[in-house]
Coordinates of C-alpha atoms in Angstrom, one line a residue:
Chain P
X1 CA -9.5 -38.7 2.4
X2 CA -9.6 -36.2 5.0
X3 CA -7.3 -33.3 6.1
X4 CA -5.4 -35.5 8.7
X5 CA -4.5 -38.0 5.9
X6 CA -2.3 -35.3 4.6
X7 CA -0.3 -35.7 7.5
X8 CA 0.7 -38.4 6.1
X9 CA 4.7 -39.5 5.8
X10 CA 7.2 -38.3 3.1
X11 CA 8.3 -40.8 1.3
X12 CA 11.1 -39.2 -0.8
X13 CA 14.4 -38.1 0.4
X14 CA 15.2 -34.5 0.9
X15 CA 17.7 -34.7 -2.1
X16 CA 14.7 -36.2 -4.4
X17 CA 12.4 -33.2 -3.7
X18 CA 15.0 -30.6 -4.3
X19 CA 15.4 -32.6 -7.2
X20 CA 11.7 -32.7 -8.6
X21 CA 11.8 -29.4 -7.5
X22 CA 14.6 -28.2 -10.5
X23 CA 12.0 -30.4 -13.0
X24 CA 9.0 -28.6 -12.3
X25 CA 10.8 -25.2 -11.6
X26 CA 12.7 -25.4 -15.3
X27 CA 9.4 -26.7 -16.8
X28 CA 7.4 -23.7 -15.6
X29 CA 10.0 -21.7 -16.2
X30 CA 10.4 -22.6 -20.0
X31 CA 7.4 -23.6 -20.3
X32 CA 7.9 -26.8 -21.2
X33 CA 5.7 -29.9 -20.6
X34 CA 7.4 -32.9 -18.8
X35 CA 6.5 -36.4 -17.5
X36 CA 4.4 -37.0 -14.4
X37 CA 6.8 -37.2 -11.6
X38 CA 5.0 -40.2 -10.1
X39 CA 6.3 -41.5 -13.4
X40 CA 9.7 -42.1 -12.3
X41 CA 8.7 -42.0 -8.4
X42 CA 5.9 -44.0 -8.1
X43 CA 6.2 -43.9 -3.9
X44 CA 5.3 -40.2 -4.0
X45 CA 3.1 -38.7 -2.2
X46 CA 0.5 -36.3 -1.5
X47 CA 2.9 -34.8 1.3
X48 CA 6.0 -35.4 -1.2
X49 CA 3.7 -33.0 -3.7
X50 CA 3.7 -30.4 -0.9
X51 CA 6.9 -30.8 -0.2
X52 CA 8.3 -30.2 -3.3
X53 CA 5.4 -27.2 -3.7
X54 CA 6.7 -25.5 -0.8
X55 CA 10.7 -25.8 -1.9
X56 CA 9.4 -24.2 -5.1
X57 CA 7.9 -21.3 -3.4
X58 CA 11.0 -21.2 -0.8
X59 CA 13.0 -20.7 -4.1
X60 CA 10.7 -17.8 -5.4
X61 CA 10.6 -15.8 -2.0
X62 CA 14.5 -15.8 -1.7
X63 CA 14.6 -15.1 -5.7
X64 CA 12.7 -11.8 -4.6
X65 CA 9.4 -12.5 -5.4
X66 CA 6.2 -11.8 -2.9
X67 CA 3.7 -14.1 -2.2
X68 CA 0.2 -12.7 -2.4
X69 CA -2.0 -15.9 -1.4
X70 CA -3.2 -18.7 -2.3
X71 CA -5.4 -20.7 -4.8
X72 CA -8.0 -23.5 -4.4
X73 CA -7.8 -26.4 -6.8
X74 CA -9.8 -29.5 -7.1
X75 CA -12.7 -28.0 -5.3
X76 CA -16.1 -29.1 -7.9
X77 CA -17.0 -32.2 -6.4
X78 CA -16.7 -34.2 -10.2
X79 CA -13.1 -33.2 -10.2
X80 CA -12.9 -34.2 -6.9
X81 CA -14.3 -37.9 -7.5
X82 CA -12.1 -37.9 -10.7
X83 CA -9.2 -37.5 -8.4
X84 CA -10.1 -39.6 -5.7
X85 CA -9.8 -36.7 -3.2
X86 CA -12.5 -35.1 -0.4
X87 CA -10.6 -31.7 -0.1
X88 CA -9.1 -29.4 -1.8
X89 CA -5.5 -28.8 -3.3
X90 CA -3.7 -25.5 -2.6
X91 CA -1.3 -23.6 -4.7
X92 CA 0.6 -20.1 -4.0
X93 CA 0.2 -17.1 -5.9
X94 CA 2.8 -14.6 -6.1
X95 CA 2.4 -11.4 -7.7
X96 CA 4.0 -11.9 -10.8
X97 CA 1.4 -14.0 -11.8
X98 CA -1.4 -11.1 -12.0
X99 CA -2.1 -9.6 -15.0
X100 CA -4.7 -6.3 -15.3
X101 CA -8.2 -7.2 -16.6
X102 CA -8.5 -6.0 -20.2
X103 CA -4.4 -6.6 -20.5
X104 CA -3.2 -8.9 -23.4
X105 CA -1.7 -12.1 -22.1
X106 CA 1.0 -13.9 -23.8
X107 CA 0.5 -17.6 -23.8
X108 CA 4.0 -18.0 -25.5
X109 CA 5.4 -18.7 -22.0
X110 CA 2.8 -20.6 -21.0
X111 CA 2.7 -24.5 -22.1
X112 CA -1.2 -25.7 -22.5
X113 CA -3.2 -22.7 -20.7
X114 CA -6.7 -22.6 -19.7
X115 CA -9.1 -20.4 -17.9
X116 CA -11.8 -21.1 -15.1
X117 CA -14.0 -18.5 -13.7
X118 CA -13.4 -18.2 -10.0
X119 CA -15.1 -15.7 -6.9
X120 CA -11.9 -14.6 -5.0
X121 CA -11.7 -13.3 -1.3
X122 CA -8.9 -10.4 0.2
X123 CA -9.0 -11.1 4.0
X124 CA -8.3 -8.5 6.7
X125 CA -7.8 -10.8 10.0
X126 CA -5.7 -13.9 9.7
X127 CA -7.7 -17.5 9.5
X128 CA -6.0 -20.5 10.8
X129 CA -6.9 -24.0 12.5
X130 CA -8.5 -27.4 11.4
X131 CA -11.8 -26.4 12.4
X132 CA -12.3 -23.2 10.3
X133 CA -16.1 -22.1 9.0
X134 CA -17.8 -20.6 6.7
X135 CA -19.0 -17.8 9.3
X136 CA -15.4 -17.4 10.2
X137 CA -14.2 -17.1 7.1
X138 CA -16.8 -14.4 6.1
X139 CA -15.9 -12.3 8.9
X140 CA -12.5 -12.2 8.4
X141 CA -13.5 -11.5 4.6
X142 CA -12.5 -7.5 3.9
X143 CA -14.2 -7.9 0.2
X144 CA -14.7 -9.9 -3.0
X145 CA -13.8 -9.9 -6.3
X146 CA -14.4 -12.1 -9.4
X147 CA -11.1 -13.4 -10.9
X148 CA -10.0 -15.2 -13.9
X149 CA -7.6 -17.9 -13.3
X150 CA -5.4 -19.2 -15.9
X151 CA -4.2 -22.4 -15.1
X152 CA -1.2 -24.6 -17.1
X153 CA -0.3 -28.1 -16.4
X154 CA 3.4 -28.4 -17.0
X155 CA 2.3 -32.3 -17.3
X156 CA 2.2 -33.8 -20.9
X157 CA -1.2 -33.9 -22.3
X158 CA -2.4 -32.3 -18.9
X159 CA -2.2 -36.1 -17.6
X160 CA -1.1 -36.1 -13.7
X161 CA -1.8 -37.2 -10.6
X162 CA -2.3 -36.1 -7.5
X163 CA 1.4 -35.8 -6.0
X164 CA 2.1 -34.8 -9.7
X165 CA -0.5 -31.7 -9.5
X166 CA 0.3 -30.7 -6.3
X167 CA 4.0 -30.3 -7.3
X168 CA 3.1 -28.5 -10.0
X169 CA 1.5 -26.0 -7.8
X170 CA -1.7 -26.8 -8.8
X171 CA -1.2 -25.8 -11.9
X172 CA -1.2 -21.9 -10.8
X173 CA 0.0 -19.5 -14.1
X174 CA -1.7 -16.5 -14.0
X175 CA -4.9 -14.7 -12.6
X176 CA -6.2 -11.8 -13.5
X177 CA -9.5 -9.6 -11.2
X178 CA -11.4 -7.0 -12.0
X179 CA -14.8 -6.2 -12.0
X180 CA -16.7 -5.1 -9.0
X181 CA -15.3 -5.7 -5.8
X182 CA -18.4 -6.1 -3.3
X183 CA -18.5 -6.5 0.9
X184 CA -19.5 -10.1 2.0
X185 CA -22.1 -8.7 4.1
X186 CA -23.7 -7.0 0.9
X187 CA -24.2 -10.2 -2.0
X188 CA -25.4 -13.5 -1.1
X189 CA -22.4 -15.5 -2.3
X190 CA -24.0 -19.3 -2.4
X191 CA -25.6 -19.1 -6.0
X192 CA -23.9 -16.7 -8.5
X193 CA -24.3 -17.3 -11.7
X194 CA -21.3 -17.2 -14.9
X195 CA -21.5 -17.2 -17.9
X196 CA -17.5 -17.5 -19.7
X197 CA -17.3 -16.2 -23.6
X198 CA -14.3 -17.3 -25.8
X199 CA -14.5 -14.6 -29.2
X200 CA -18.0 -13.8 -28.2
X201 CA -19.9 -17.4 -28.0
X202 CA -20.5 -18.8 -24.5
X203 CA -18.2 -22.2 -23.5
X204 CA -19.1 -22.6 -20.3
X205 CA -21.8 -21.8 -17.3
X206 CA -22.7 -22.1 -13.7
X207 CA -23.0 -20.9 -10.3
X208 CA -20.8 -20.1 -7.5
X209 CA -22.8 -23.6 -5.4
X210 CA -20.0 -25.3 -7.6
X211 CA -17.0 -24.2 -5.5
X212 CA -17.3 -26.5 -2.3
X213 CA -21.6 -25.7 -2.0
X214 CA -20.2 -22.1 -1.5
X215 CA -17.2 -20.5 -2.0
X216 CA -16.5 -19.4 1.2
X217 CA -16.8 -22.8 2.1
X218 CA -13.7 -23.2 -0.2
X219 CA -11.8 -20.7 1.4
X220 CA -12.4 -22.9 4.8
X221 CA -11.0 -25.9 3.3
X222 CA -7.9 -23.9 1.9
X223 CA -7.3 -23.1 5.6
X224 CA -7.7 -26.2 7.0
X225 CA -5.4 -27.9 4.4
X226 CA -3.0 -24.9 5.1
X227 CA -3.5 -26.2 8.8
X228 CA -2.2 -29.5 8.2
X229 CA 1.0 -28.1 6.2
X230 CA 1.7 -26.1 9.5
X231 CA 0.5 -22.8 7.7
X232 CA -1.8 -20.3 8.0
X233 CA -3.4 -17.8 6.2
X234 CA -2.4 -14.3 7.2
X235 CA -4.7 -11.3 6.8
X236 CA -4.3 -9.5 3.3
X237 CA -4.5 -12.6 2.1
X238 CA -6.0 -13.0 -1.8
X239 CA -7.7 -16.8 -1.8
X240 CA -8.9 -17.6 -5.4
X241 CA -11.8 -20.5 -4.3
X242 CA -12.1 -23.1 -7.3
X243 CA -13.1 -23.3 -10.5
X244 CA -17.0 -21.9 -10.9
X245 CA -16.7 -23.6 -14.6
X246 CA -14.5 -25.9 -16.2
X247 CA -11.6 -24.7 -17.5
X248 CA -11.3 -24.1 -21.5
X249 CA -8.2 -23.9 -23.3
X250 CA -7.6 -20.4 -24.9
X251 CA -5.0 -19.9 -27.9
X252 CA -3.0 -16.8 -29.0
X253 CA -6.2 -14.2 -30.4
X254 CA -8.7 -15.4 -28.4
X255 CA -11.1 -13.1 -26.3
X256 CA -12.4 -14.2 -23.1
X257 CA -15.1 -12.4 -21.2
X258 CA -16.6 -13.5 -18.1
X259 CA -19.5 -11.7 -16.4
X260 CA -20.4 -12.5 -12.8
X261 CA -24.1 -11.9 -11.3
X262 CA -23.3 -9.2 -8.6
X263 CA -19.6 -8.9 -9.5
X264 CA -19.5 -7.2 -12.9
X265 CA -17.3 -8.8 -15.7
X266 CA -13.5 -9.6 -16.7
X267 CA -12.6 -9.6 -19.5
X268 CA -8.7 -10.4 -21.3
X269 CA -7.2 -11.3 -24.8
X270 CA -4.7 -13.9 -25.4
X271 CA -1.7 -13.5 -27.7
Chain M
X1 CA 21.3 14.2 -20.3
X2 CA 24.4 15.3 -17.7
X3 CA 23.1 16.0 -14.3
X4 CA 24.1 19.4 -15.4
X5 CA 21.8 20.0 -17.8
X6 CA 19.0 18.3 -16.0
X7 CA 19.6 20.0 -13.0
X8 CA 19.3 23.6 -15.5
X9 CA 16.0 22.4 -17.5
X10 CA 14.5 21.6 -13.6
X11 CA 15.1 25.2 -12.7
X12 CA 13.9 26.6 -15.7
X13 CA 10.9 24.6 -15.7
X14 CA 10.6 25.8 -11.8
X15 CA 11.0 29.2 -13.0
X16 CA 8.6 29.0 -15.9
X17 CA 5.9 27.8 -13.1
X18 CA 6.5 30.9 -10.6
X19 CA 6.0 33.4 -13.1
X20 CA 3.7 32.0 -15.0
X21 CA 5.3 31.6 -18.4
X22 CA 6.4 29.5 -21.4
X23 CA 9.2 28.0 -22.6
X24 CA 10.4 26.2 -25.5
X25 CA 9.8 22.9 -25.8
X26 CA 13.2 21.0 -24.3
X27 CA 13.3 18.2 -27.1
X28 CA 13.8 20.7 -29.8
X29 CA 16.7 22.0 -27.9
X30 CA 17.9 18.8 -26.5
X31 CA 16.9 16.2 -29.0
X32 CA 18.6 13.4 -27.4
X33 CA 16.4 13.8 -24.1
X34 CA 15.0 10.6 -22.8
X35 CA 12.3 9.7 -21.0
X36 CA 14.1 9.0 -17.9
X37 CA 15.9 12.2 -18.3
X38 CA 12.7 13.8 -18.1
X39 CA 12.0 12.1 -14.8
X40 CA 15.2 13.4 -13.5
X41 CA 14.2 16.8 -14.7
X42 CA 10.6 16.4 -12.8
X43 CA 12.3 15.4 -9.7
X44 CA 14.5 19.0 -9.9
X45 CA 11.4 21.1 -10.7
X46 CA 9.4 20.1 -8.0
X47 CA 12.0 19.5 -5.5
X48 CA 12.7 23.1 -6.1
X49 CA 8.8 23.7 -4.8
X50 CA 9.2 21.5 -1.9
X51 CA 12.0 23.5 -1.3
X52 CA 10.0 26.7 -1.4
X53 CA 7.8 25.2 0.9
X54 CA 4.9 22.8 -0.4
X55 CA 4.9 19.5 0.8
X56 CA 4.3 16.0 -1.8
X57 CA 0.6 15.4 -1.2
X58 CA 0.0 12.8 -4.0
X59 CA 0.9 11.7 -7.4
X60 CA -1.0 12.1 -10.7
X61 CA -1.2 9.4 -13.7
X62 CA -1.3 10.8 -17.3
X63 CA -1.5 9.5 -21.1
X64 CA -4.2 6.5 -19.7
X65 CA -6.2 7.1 -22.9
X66 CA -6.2 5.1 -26.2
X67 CA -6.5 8.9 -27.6
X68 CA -3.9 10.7 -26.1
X69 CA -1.1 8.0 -26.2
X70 CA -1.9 7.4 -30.0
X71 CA -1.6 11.4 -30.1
X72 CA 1.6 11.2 -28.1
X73 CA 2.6 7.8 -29.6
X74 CA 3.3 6.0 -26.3
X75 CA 1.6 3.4 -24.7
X76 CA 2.4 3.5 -21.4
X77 CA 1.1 5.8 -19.0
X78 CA 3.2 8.8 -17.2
X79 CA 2.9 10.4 -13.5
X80 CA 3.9 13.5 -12.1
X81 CA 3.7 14.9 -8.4
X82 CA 0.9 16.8 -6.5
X83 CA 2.0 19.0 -3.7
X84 CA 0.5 21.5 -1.5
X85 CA -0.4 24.1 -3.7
X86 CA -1.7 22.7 -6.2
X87 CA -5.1 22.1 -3.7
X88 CA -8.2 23.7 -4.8
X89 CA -11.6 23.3 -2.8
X90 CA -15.1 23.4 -4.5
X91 CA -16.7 25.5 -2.4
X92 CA -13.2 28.1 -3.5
X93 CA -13.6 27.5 -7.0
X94 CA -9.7 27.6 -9.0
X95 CA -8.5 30.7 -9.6
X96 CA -6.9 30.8 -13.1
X97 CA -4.8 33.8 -11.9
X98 CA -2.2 31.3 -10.7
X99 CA -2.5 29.4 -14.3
X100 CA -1.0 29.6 -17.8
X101 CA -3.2 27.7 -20.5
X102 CA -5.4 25.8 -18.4
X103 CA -7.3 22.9 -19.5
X104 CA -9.5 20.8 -17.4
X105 CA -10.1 16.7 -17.3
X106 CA -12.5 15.1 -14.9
X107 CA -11.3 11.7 -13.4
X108 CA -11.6 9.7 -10.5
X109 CA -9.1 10.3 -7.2
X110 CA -8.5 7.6 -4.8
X111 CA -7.0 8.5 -1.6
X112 CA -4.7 5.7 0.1
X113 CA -4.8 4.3 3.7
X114 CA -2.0 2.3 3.5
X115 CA 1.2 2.7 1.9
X116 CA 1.8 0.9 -1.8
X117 CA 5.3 -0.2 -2.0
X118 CA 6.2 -1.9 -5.7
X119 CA 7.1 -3.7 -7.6
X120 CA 4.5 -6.5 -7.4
X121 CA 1.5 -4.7 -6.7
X122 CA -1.9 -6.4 -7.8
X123 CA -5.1 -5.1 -8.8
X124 CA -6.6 -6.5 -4.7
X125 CA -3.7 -4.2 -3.5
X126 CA -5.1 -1.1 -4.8
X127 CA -8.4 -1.8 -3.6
X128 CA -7.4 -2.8 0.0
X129 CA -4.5 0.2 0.4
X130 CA -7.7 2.8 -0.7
X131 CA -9.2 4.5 2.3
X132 CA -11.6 5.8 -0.2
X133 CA -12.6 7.2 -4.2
X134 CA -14.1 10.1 -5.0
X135 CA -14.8 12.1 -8.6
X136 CA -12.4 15.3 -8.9
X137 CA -11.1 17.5 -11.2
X138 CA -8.0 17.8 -12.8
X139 CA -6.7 21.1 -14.3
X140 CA -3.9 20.6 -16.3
X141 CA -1.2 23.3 -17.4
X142 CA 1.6 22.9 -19.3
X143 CA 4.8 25.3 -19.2
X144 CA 5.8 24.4 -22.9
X145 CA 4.6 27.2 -25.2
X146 CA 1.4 26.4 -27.2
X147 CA 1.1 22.9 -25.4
X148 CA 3.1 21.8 -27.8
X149 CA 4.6 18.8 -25.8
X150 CA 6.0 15.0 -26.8
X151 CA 6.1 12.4 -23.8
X152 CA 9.7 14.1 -22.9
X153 CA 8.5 17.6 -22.6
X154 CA 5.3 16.6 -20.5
X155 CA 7.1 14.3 -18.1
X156 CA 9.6 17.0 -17.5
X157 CA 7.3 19.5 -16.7
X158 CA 5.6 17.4 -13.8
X159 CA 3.3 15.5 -16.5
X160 CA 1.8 19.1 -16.8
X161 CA -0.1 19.4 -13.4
X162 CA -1.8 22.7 -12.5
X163 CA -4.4 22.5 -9.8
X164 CA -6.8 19.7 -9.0
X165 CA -10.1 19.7 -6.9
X166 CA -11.8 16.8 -4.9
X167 CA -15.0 16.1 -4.7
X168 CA -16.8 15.5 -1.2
X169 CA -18.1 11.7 -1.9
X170 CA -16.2 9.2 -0.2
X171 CA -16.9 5.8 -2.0
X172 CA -16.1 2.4 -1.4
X173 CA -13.5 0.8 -3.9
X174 CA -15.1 -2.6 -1.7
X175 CA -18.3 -1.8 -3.1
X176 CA -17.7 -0.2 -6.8
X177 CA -17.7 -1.1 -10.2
X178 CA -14.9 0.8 -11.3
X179 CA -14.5 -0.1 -14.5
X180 CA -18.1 0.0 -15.1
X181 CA -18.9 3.4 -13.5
X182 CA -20.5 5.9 -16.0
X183 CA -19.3 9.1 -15.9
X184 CA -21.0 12.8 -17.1
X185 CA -19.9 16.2 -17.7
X186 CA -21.8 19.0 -17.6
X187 CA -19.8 22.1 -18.7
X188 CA -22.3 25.2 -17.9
X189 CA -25.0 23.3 -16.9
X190 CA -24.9 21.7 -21.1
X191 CA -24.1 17.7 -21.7
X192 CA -20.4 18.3 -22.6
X193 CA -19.1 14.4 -22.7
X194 CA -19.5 11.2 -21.1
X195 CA -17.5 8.4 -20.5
X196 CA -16.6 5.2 -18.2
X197 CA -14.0 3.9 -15.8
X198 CA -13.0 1.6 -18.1
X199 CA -11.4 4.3 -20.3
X200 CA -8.4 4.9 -18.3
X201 CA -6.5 1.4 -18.7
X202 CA -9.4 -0.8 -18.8
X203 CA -9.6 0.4 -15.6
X204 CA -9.1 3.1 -12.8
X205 CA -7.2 0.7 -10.6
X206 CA -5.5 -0.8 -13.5
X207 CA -3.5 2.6 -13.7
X208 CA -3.2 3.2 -10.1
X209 CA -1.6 -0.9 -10.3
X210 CA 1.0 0.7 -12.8
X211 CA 1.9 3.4 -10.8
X212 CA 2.3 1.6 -7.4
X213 CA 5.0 -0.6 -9.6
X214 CA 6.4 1.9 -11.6
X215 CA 7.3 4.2 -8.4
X216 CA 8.5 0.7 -6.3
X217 CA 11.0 0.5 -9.4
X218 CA 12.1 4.5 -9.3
X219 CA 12.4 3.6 -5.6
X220 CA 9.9 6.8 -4.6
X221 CA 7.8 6.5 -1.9
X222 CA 3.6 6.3 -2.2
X223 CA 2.3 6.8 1.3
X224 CA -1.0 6.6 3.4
X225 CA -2.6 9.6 2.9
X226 CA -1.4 10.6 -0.6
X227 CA -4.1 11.5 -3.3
X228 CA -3.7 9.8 -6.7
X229 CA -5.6 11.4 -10.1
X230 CA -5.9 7.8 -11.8
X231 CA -6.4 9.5 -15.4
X232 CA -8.4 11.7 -17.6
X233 CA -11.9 10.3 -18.0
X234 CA -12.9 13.4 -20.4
X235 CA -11.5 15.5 -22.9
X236 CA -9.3 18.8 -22.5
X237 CA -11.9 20.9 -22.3
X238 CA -10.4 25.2 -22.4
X239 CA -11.8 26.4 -19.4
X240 CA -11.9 30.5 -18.7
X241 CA -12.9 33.0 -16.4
X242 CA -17.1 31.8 -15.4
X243 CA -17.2 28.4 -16.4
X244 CA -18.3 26.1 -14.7
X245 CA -18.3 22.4 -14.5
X246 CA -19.9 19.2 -12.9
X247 CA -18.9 15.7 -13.2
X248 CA -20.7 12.9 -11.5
X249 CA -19.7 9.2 -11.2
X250 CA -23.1 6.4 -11.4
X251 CA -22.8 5.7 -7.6
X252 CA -20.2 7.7 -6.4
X253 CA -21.4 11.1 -6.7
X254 CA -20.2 14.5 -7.8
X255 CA -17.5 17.0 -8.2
X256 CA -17.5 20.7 -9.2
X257 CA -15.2 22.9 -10.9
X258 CA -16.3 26.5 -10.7
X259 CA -13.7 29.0 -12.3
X260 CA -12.8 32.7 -12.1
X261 CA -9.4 35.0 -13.3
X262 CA -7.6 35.1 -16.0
X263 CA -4.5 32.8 -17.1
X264 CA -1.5 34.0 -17.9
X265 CA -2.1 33.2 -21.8

């Protein structure tokens, strides 16, 4: 599938997306796990999914909240094939979903969470268009950081689909950064290693090539999927690029620590 | 607390500062004093300086260590306001004429470029709203006889701020492991203590995060150009007429505190 293809048409009503909208807005709310929406509306679609994403963050904006960026999901090419898919999915952040590195995080309202290891980019010009690079995304990068994503499928059993996920806001809960923040210019970005320690023992490893071939590759993807919603990315973004690992479920007392080649390490307990 | 009685405790506390004495503490004589009572009572004392001329230059962040807020027994952080005249070069030194019971912290200062508006400030914020970091020194004072402060008392008297100095590095937050930054104190040219970024909060911009929330919620502004004291990386260290200290941050650089006069106590 290629970007266009998610120009594709709607095939819901407006009154069904505000609809599926209420589901996955009480189920993230309460944190509790619900059917896959394709379940009872097996037409939807991948521009349904967005659609019902973007009424969900329409609802947070005029609840007050801001909108800090966005994330990168499906972006390691096994999940990719697992999904069927040849880009990426995109989910907003807002900033109630930070939490400080070294902060305990409640998984009480949370419903199955579990962390990935990501690199994450602030911009300082904006980056828009179907044809965005790597090179342009770089330049318009102000600096990195390395981030801990916790992600939550509101799904039962974490089983979705695409449409589903995408609704879902693919699966965004909570991030957290820390570490070192470094300049583009100064860190060679294609390889960096991870390692990710639950309670001490390491449960998962690899390098930054996993995201896309390189993360800011990523980042270029997010933009041109952005493109093909009619969005943009606006400089001061914060782009979280895709999972460096897979993601591990954590449960209340468990330590995680990541450390990053070049970036330092964050580091956050569960509760 | 009636506005009354806050405006009164504001003034005293004012008056306390500009002729450089003690008073009581204020929870012993208003037990029922709460923390946002003490706010209030800040907001008095120093608008009474602004009013005397100095203008708000920054803000500082106290009670960021595991130590001091099990000594105090809160765990949250408190801030208090920087103005003018509380400015003290190195190449000056601080003169502890102006001072009461001076006690001195080392820490790290970031200086903003853009203005941080909470709530909903992240970590990314910090970073891209700082025009630059740099070591400094903190020398706190406290207008409550004997130091002998609770979280009310301390927050009331503008988190106890004396003076503070700058140091001349101008680092990158883009390019710095805050958290991770090692930090020594030399106190007459002897090892007095060393520590880390991650002491204050986990971390440095962890504290400055809280702040940048804390103030969007009060509704008080936090501007370009404004210096912020993230939080005590060091002990109180007594300092008196002589002394002489150095901090230096692993790839930041220096800061030095040299100090001559005698406080008031």
């Amino acid at each position: 599938m290629t970007t266009a293809a998610l120009r594709m048409q709607r095939q819901l009503a407006d009154a069904d997306i505000s609809s599926l909208c209420d589901r996955v807005f009480v189920a993230q709310r309460d944190a509790t796990a619900i059917p896959k929406l394709t379940d009872d509306y097996p037409q939807m679609t991948l521009a349904d999914g967005y659609a019902v994403q973007f009424e969900l963050l329409r609802r947070h904006m005029a609840a007050g909240q801001r909108q800090i960026g966005w994330k990168a999901g499906l972006t390691s090419k096994a999940k990719m094939d697992q999904m069927g898919v040849r880009v990426p999915t995109v989910g907003f952040l807002l900033a109630d979903m930070f939490r400080p590195e070294t902060s305990t995080i409640r998984t009480d309202d949370l419903v199955h969470p579990r962390v990935e290891c990501e690199m994450a980019f602030v911009t300082k010009t904006r980056l828009s268009g179907a044809n965005c690079s790597r090179e342009e995304v770089l330049a318009a990068t102000d600096f990195i950081v390395p981030a801990v994503e916790i992600i939550d499928s509101r799904f039962s059993g974490f089983k979705f689909d695409l449409p589903s996920v995408v609704a879902d806001n693919s699966s965004s809960a909570r991030y957290v950064t820390g570490g070192r923040a470094r300049l583009p210019m100064d860190v060679d970005m294609s390889t960096l290693g991870v390692v990710m320690e639950r309670n001490g023992e390491p449960v998962a490893m690899g390098s930054s090539a996993a995201v896309a071939g390189h993360p800011a590759d990523a980042v270029a993807l997010v933009v041109k999927v952005l493109d093909s919603l009619g969005e943009e990315l606006p400089a001061g973004s914060f782009v979280m690029s895709g999972g460096i690992t897979e993601a591990i479920a954590v449960s209340p007392g468990d330590h995680i620590g990541v450390r990053f080649q070049e970036l330092g390490s964050v580091a956050m307990r569960f509760s | 607390m009636d506005m009354k009685t806050i405006t009164q405790c504001g003034d005293e506390l004012y008056d306390a500062w500009r002729e450089r004495r003690v008073i009581g503490p204020l929870r012993e004589r208003f037990p029922a004093i709460r923390i946002e009572d003490a706010y209030a009572i800040q907001l008095r004392m120093v608008e009474r300086r602004v009013k005397a001329g100095e203008t708000i230059v920054g803000k500082k962040i106290g009670v960021t260590s595991k130590p001091v807020q099990d000594m105090l027994g809160v765990y949250e952080p408190d801030f208090g306001q920087l103005t003018s005249g509380m400015v003290c070069h190195e190449a000056d030194g601080v003169d502890l004429n102006g001072l009461i019971q001076p006690k001195a912290e080392a820490e790290l200062a970031f200086v903003l470029e853009r203005d941080l508006i909470g709530p909903g400030i992240t970590a990314t914020d910090v970073i891209r709203a700082t025009a630059y970091v740099t070591p400094c020194f903190e020398i706190v004072d406290s207008r409550i006889l004997d130091w002998n402060i609770k979280i009310q008392d301390t927050v009331a008297d503008n988190a106890s701020c004396g003076v503070f100095v700058l140091g001349a590095a101008r680092g990158n937050p883009r390019k710095l492991d805050l958290q991770l930054a090692g930090m020594s104190l030399q106190r007459n040219d002897e090892l007095h203590s060393t520590s880390v970024g991650a002491a204050v909060q986990g971390s440095p911009v962890n504290a400055v995060v809280w702040l940048a929330n804390t103030l969007g919620r009060l509704g008080l502004p936090f501007r370009a150009g404004e210096v912020i004291l993230s939080g005590s990386q060091s002990p109180l260290i007594a300092v008196g007429d002589g002394d002489d200290l150095v901090c230096r941050i692993s790839g930041l650089g220096g800061c030095r505190a040299r100090f001559h006069g005698s406080p008031a106590k």
